[in-house]
CSV table of C-alpha atoms in Angstrom, one decimal:
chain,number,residue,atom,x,y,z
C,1,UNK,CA,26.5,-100.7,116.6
C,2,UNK,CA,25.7,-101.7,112.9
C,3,UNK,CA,25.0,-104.8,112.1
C,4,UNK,CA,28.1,-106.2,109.2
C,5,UNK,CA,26.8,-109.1,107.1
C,6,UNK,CA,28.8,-111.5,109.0
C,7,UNK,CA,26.2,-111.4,111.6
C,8,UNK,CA,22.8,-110.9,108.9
C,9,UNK,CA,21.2,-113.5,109.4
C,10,UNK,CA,18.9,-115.7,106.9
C,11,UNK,CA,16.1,-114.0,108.6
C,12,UNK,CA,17.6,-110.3,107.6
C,13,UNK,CA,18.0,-111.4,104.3
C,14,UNK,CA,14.7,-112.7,103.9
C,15,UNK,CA,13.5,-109.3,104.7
C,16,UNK,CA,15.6,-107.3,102.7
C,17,UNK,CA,14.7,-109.7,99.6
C,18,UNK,CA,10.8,-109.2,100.2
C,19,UNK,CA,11.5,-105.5,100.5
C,20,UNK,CA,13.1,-105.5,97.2
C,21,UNK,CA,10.6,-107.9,95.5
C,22,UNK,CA,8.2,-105.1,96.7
C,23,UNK,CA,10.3,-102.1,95.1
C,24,UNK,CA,10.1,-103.9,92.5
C,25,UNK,CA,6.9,-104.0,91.8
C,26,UNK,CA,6.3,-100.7,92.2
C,27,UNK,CA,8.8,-99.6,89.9
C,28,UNK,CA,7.4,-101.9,87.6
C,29,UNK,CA,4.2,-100.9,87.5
C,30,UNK,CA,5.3,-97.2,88.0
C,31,UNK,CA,7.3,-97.6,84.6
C,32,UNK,CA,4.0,-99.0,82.7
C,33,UNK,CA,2.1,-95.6,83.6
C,34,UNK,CA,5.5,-93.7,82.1
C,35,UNK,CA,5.4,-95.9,79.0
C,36,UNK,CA,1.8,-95.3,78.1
C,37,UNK,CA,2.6,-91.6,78.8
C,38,UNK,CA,5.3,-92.2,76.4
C,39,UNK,CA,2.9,-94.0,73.7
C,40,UNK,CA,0.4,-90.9,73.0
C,41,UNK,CA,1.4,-88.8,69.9
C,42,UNK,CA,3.2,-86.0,71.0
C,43,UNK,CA,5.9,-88.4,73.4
C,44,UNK,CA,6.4,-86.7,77.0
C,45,UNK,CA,10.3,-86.4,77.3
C,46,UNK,CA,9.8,-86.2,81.5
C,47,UNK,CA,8.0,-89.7,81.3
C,48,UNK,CA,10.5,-91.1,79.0
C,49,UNK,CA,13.4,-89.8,81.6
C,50,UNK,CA,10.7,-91.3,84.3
C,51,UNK,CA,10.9,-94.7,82.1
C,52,UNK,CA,14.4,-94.9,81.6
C,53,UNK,CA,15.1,-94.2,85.8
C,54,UNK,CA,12.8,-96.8,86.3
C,55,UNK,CA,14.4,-99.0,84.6
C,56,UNK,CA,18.1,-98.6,86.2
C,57,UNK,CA,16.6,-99.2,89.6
C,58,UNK,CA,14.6,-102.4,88.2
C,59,UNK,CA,18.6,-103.2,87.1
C,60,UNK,CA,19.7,-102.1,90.5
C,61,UNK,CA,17.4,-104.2,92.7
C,62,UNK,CA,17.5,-107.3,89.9
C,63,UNK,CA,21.4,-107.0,90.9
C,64,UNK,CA,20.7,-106.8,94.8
C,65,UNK,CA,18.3,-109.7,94.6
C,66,UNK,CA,21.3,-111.6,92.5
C,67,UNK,CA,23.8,-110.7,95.1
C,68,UNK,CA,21.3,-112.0,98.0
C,69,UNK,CA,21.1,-115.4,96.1
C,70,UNK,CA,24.9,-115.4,95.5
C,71,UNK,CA,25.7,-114.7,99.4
C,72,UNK,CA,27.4,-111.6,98.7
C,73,UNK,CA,24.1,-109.2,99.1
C,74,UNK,CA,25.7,-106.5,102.0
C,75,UNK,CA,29.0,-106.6,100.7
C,76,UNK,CA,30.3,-103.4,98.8
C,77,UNK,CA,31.4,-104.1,95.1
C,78,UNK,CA,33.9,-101.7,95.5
C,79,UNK,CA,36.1,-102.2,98.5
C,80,UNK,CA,34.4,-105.9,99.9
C,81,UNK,CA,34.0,-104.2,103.3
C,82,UNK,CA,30.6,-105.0,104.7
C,83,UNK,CA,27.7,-102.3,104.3
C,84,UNK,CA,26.0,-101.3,107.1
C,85,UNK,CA,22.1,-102.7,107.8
C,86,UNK,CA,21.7,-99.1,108.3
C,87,UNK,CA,22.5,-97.8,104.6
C,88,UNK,CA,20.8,-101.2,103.5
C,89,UNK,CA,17.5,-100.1,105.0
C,90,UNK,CA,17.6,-96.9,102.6
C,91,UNK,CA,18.6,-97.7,99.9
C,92,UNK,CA,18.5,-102.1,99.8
C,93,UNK,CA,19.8,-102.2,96.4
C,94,UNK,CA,23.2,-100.2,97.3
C,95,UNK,CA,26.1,-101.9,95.7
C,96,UNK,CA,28.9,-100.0,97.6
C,97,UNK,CA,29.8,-98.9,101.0
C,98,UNK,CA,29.4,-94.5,101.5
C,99,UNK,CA,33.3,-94.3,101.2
C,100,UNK,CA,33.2,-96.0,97.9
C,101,UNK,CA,30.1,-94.0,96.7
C,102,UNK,CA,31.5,-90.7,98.1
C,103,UNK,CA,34.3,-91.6,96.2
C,104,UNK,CA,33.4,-92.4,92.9
């Protein structure tokens, strides 16, 4: 049985925030080697896509951490139903519930 947020407890979401702050770091420093690729003379348009991905998943897990401080971190965006610790574990910055994903 999955675990809704009405049963994730402070502990749980101490966990997922520490596993974001990680994520985070890595992307961070992830998009600093893209950008230096970027900054040689000839720019490399695969590190500037690199960069710019980055960047939406520093957004992405900015907004997770947001939604953990706000008490609505597990809740899909879309629909309200609560997302499964499940999807949370692969992907912790998820914003919506697989129906609402699928269906977008």
């Amino acid at each position: 049985m999955s675990a809704k947020l009405e049963t994730m407890t402070p502990a749980s979401a101490d966990r997922f925030r520490t596993q974001l702050q990680s994520h985070r770091a890595e992307c961070v420093q992830h998009r600093e080697e893209a950008l230096a690729e970027c900054a040689t003379s000839v720019p490399d348009p695969v590190a500037q896509r690199r960069s710019a991905d980055l960047q939406r998943t520093i957004e992405e897990i900015d907004a997770a951490l947001s939604r953990i401080d706000g008490g609505t971190y597990g809740r899909c965006t879309g629909c309200g139903a609560s997302i499964p610790e499940e999807r949370l574990e692969l992907r912790p910055f998820a914003r919506t519930c697989v129906a609402c994903t699928a269906a977008a």
